[in-house]
Amino acid sequence: IDRAGLVGADGATHAGSFDVTYLASLPNMVVMAAADEAELVHMVHTAALYDTGPIAFRYPRGNGTGVALPEVPQQLAIGKGRIVRGNDPMSGKAGKVAILSLGTRLAEALKAADQLEAKGLTTTVADLRFAKPLDNEMIRRLMATHEVVITIEEGSIGGLGAHVLTMASDEGLTDAGLKIRTMRLPDVFQDHAGPDAQYDAARLNAPHIVETVLKALRWNEAPLTEEVRA
């Protein structure tokens, strides 16, 4: 799926805001989203080897993050994410905040983690890789060991956040006071602008992640920036 997320000057009708929603509603569908160009290499390779059913991988328009491309692509385990910062959920170690990212918002999630850690809030960042099937085991363990769980994606309503909330509801994971917040694109067609400005308007950049966490924790502190205050 080319043009995942917001695409700047290509215009509102070219934005990939809604594909996770409709693709993940289809039985037996596998839906992946690459966090960077190296992950895209792995996902192309994985899709080429996958013969069990339909599979999609989504990536944005524009430049990558500049990471080195792998010389040998990996076949990803279907429905398995990765921890890119913080505690391995298998360790059972507790933290304050877990950020579950799908797609290229991972870079902003990592920036937000730096700011949260500076405030003394231990933060785990996961790249889920898959919107469907979800890595239920990893998500379950992160929810069991963190007070606040944030999902963030380059998609609109009915996407990753909705699936994570459904899983948490089905398993009663919010009964003990877990705070879950979903961050996603607004349910509108975005006007022309540069991608950075569009994501700022959609409130999906690092300062907005930090603000969402602090509000969930009822942190008694002024907003971080003039931009967030506006």
mmCIF file of N, CA and C in Angstrom, residues 30 32-34 38-47 49-50 55 57 73-82 127-130:
data_model
loop_
_atom_site.group_PDB
_atom_site.id
_atom_site.type_symbol
_atom_site.label_atom_id
_atom_site.label_comp_id
_atom_site.label_asym_id
_atom_site.label_seq_id
_atom_site.Cartn_x
_atom_site.Cartn_y
_atom_site.Cartn_z
ATOM 1 N N VAL A 30 -3.552 -10.378 6.456
ATOM 2 C CA VAL A 30 -2.379 -9.964 7.219
ATOM 3 C C VAL A 30 -2.039 -8.535 6.809
ATOM 4 N N MET A 32 0.633 -5.382 7.532
ATOM 5 C CA MET A 32 1.897 -4.931 8.117
ATOM 6 C C MET A 32 2.098 -3.444 7.816
ATOM 7 N N ALA A 33 2.880 -2.763 8.646
ATOM 8 C CA ALA A 33 3.240 -1.370 8.403
ATOM 9 C C ALA A 33 4.694 -1.175 8.788
ATOM 10 N N ALA A 34 5.483 -0.668 7.849
ATOM 11 C CA ALA A 34 6.929 -0.533 8.059
ATOM 12 C C ALA A 34 7.255 0.746 8.826
ATOM 13 N N ALA A 38 14.417 -0.136 6.456
ATOM 14 C CA ALA A 38 14.927 -1.480 6.731
ATOM 15 C C ALA A 38 13.783 -2.451 7.013
ATOM 16 N N GLU A 39 12.800 -1.993 7.779
ATOM 17 C CA GLU A 39 11.628 -2.821 8.046
ATOM 18 C C GLU A 39 10.855 -3.116 6.770
ATOM 19 N N LEU A 40 10.832 -2.152 5.852
ATOM 20 C CA LEU A 40 10.137 -2.367 4.582
ATOM 21 C C LEU A 40 10.808 -3.480 3.786
ATOM 22 N N VAL A 41 12.138 -3.542 3.818
ATOM 23 C CA VAL A 41 12.851 -4.637 3.148
ATOM 24 C C VAL A 41 12.385 -5.980 3.702
ATOM 25 N N HIS A 42 12.324 -6.068 5.025
ATOM 26 C CA HIS A 42 11.900 -7.323 5.649
ATOM 27 C C HIS A 42 10.449 -7.664 5.292
ATOM 28 N N MET A 43 9.603 -6.656 5.216
ATOM 29 C CA MET A 43 8.188 -6.914 4.942
ATOM 30 C C MET A 43 7.936 -7.319 3.494
ATOM 31 N N VAL A 44 8.677 -6.730 2.575
ATOM 32 C CA VAL A 44 8.570 -7.164 1.177
ATOM 33 C C VAL A 44 8.985 -8.629 1.056
ATOM 34 N N HIS A 45 10.091 -8.970 1.711
ATOM 35 C CA HIS A 45 10.583 -10.348 1.689
ATOM 36 C C HIS A 45 9.564 -11.297 2.326
ATOM 37 N N THR A 46 9.012 -10.886 3.453
ATOM 38 C CA THR A 46 8.023 -11.711 4.145
ATOM 39 C C THR A 46 6.792 -11.933 3.286
ATOM 40 N N ALA A 47 6.326 -10.881 2.630
ATOM 41 C CA ALA A 47 5.142 -10.996 1.783
ATOM 42 C C ALA A 47 5.391 -11.932 0.606
ATOM 43 N N LEU A 49 7.213 -14.501 0.535
ATOM 44 C CA LEU A 49 7.275 -15.887 0.986
ATOM 45 C C LEU A 49 5.959 -16.388 1.570
ATOM 46 N N TYR A 50 4.987 -15.497 1.707
ATOM 47 C CA TYR A 50 3.750 -15.848 2.401
ATOM 48 C C TYR A 50 2.725 -16.371 1.402
ATOM 49 N N ILE A 55 -1.986 -10.726 1.948
ATOM 50 C CA ILE A 55 -1.081 -10.007 2.844
ATOM 51 C C ILE A 55 -0.796 -8.631 2.250
ATOM 52 N N PHE A 57 1.460 -4.813 2.921
ATOM 53 C CA PHE A 57 2.392 -3.999 3.702
ATOM 54 C C PHE A 57 2.240 -2.559 3.233
ATOM 55 N N PRO A 73 17.611 -9.836 3.829
ATOM 56 C CA PRO A 73 16.299 -9.601 4.432
ATOM 57 C C PRO A 73 15.884 -10.748 5.342
ATOM 58 N N GLN A 74 15.070 -10.425 6.342
ATOM 59 C CA GLN A 74 14.571 -11.424 7.277
ATOM 60 C C GLN A 74 13.110 -11.743 6.969
ATOM 61 N N GLN A 75 12.749 -12.981 7.170
ATOM 62 C CA GLN A 75 11.339 -13.342 7.119
ATOM 63 C C GLN A 75 10.752 -13.115 8.503
ATOM 64 N N LEU A 76 9.824 -12.188 8.610
ATOM 65 C CA LEU A 76 9.242 -11.840 9.901
ATOM 66 C C LEU A 76 8.227 -12.893 10.324
ATOM 67 N N ALA A 77 8.183 -13.151 11.612
ATOM 68 C CA ALA A 77 7.146 -14.032 12.148
ATOM 69 C C ALA A 77 5.815 -13.303 12.085
ATOM 70 N N ILE A 78 4.828 -13.909 11.471
ATOM 71 C CA ILE A 78 3.541 -13.258 11.285
ATOM 72 C C ILE A 78 2.902 -12.947 12.632
ATOM 73 N N GLY A 79 2.471 -11.700 12.785
ATOM 74 C CA GLY A 79 1.790 -11.298 14.013
ATOM 75 C C GLY A 79 2.690 -11.087 15.206
ATOM 76 N N LYS A 80 3.995 -10.858 14.969
ATOM 77 C CA LYS A 80 4.922 -10.643 16.079
ATOM 78 C C LYS A 80 5.589 -9.277 15.953
ATOM 79 N N GLY A 81 5.496 -8.488 17.030
ATOM 80 C CA GLY A 81 6.148 -7.196 17.063
ATOM 81 C C GLY A 81 7.528 -7.275 17.694
ATOM 82 N N ARG A 82 8.078 -6.122 18.001
ATOM 83 C CA ARG A 82 9.418 -6.064 18.602
ATOM 84 C C ARG A 82 9.466 -4.920 19.609
ATOM 85 N N ASP A 127 7.366 -1.592 18.506
ATOM 86 C CA ASP A 127 6.945 -1.508 17.101
ATOM 87 C C ASP A 127 6.114 -2.759 16.829
ATOM 88 N N LEU A 128 4.812 -2.590 16.707
ATOM 89 C CA LEU A 128 3.947 -3.763 16.575
ATOM 90 C C LEU A 128 4.117 -4.480 15.244
ATOM 91 N N ARG A 129 4.534 -3.740 14.205
ATOM 92 C CA ARG A 129 4.717 -4.310 12.868
ATOM 93 C C ARG A 129 3.410 -4.751 12.214
ATOM 94 N N PHE A 130 2.542 -5.389 12.957
ATOM 95 C CA PHE A 130 1.313 -5.961 12.411
ATOM 96 C C PHE A 130 0.077 -5.323 13.056
#
